[in-house]
Coordinates of C-alpha atoms in Angstrom, one line a residue:
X1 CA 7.9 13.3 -13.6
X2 CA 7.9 9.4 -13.4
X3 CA 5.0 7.2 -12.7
X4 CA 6.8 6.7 -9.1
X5 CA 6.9 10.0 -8.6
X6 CA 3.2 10.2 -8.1
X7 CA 2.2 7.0 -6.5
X8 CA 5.2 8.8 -3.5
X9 CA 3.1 12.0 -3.8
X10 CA 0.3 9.9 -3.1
X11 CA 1.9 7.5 -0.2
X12 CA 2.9 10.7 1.7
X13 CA 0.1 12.3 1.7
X14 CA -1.4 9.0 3.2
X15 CA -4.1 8.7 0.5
X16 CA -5.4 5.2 0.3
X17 CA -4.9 3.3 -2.9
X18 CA -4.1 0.1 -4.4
X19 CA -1.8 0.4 -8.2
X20 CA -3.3 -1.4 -10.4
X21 CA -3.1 -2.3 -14.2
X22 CA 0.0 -1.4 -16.1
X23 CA 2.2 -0.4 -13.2
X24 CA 1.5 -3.4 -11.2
X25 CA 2.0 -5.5 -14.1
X26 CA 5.5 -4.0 -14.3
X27 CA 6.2 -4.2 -10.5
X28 CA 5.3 -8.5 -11.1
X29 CA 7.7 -8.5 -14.0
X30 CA 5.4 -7.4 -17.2
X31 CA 7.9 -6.2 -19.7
X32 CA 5.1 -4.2 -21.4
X33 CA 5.4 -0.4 -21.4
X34 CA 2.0 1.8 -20.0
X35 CA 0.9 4.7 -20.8
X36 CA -1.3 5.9 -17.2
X37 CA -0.8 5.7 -13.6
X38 CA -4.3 3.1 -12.9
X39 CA -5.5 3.2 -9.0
X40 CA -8.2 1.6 -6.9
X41 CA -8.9 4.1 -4.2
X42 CA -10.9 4.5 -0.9
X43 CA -14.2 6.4 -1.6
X44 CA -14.1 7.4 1.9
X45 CA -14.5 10.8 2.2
X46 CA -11.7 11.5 4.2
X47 CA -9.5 9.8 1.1
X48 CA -11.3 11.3 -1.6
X49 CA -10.9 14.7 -0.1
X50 CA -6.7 13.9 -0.5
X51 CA -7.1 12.5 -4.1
X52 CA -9.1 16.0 -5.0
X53 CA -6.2 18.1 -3.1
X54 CA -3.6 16.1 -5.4
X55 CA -5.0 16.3 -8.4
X56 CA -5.9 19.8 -8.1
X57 CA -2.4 20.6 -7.2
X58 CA -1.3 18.6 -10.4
X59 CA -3.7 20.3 -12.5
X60 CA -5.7 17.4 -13.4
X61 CA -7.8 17.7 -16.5
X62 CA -10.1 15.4 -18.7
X63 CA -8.5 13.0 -21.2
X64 CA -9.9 12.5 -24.0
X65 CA -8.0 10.3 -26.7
X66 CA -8.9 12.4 -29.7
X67 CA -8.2 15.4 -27.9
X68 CA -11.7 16.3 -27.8
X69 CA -11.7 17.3 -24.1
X70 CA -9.1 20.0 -24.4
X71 CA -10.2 22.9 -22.6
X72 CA -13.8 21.5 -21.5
X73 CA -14.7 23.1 -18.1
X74 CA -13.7 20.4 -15.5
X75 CA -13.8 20.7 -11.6
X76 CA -11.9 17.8 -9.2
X77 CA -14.6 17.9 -6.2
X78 CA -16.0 14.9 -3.6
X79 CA -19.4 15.4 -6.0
X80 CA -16.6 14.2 -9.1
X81 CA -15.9 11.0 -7.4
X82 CA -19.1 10.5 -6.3
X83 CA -20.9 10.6 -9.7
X84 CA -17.8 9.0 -12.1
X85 CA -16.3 5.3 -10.9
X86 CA -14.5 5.7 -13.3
X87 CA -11.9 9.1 -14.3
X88 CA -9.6 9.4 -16.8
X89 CA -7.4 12.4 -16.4
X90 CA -4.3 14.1 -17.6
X91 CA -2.0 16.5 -15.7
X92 CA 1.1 18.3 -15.7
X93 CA 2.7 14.9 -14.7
X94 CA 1.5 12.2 -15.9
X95 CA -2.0 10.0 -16.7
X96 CA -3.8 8.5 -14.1
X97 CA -6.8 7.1 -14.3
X98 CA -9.2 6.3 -10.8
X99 CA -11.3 3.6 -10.3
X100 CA -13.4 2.6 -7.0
X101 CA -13.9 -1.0 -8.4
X102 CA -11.7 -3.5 -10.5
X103 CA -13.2 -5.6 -12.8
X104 CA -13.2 -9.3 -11.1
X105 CA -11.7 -7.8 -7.9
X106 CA -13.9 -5.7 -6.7
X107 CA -13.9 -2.5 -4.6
X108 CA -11.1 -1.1 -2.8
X109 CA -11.2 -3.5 -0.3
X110 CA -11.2 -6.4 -2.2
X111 CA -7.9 -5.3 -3.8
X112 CA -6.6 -4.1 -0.8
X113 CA -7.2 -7.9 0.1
X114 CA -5.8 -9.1 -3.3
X115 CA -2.7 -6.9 -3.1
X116 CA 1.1 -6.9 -1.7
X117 CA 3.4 -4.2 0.0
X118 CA 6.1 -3.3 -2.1
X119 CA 9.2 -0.7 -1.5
X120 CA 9.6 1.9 -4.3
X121 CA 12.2 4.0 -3.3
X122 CA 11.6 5.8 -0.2
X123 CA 7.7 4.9 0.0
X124 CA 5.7 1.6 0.3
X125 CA 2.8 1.4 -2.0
X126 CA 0.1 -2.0 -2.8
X127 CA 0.3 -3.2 -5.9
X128 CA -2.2 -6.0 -7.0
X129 CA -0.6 -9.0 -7.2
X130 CA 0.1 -11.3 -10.1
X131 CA -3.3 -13.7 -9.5
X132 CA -5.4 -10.8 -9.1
X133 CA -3.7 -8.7 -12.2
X134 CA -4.7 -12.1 -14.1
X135 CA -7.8 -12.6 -13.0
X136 CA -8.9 -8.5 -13.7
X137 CA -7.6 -8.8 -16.7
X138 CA -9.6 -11.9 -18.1
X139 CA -12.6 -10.2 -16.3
X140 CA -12.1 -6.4 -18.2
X141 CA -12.4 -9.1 -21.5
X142 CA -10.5 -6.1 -23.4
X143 CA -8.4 -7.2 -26.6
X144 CA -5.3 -5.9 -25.3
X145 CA -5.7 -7.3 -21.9
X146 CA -6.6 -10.9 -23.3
X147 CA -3.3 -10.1 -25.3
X148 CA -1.2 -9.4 -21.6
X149 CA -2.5 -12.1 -20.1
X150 CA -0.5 -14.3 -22.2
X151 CA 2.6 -12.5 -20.7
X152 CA 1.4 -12.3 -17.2
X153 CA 0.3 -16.0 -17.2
X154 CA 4.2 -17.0 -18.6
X155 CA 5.2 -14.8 -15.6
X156 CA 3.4 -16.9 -13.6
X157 CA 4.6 -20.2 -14.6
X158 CA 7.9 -19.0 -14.3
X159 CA 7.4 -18.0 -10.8
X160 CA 5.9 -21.2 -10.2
X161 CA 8.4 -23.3 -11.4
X162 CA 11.3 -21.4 -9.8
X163 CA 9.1 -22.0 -6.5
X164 CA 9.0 -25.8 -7.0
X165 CA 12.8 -26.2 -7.5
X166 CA 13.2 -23.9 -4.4
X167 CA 11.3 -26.4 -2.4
X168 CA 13.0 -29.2 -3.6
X169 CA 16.5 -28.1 -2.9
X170 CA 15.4 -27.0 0.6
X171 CA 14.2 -30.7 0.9
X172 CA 17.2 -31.8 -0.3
X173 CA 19.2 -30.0 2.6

C-alpha cells in the first residue's frame, strides 16, 4: 500500500490532519525519497477516537529502528495520544508517525493555518506548504533536515522566479 493510500483512508474517514514532513516535501516538488507517512493531527477527541480506529484496523505497532520494539505489548487508545505527542509506528501498510505539534509551526491549528488543499486522486488532503516545510525544518535543527533545506529553499527560488517572469509577461499584455 502507497503512502496515498493512507492519507485517502484517512480523508474518508474525515479524520483531521495536516501531511507533514517528507510527503509534503514531495507534494512542493522535493525530489527526496521518505521513508514514513508524518501527520499533524487534531487532539480533539472526536479525531483522536478515528486515528485509534485506523490504526487499530492497520495493525499499528511500535517502531523501533533497531528492531528493539518487536513484539513489546502496545495498545492504540485516546490515553496513547494523550500521554505521547509524539508516535512512531509501523503497520501492515506503511510508517506513519503522529505529531500534535510541528516544530516552528505549532499545533494543529497553526499548520492547519500554514497549509494548502491539494487533490490526490479521489481525496483532498492539507499538506504544509513550502514556507512552513522550510521554516519546521530549520526549527527541528536535525542534520538531515538542515541538509533538505538546501533543496526546499532551491525549490523556492525557483518558484519565485518563475512567479516574477509570470508577472512581468502579464504586464506586458
Amino acid at each position: 500500500m502507497s503512502f496515498a493510500q493512507m492519507w485517502e483512508q484517512l480523508a474518508r474517514e474525515d479524520v483531521r490532519f495536516v501531511i507533514i514532513g517528507g510527503v509534503a516535501a514531495v507534494a512542493q516538488g522535493s525530489a527526496r525519497d521518505t521513508n514514513d507517512l508524518d501527520i499533524c493531527y487534531d487532539p480533539a477527541p472526536d479525531n483522536v477516537a478515528k486515528l485509534v480506529k485506523m490504526l487499530n484496523e492497520w495493525n499499528a505497532r511500535l517502531r523501533v529502528r533497531d528492531g528493539s520494539g518487536a513484539g513489546l505489548p502496545f495498545i492504540i487508545d485516546a490515553r496513547t495520544f494523550r500521554d505521547s505527542p509524539v508516535l512512531t509506528l509501523e503497520t501492515d501498510l506503511e510508517w506513519i508517525d503522529l505529531m500534535d505539534q510541528v516544530a516552528g509551526i505549532g499545533d494543529y491549528r497553526a499548520c492547519l493555518a500554514a497549509s494548502e488543499e491539494i487533490e490526490q486522486g479521489p481525496v483532498r488532503v492539507r499538506v504544509l506548504t513550502l514556507s512552513a516545510l522550510i521554516k519546521s525544518k530549520r526549527a527541528a535543527g536535525r542534520k538531515r533536515d538542515q541538509e533538505h533545506l538546501i533543496e526546499l529553499e532551491a525549490i523556492s527560488a525557483l518558484k519565485q522566479m518563475v512567479e516574477k517572469e509570470s508577472t512581468k509577461r502579464h504586464r506586458r499584455r
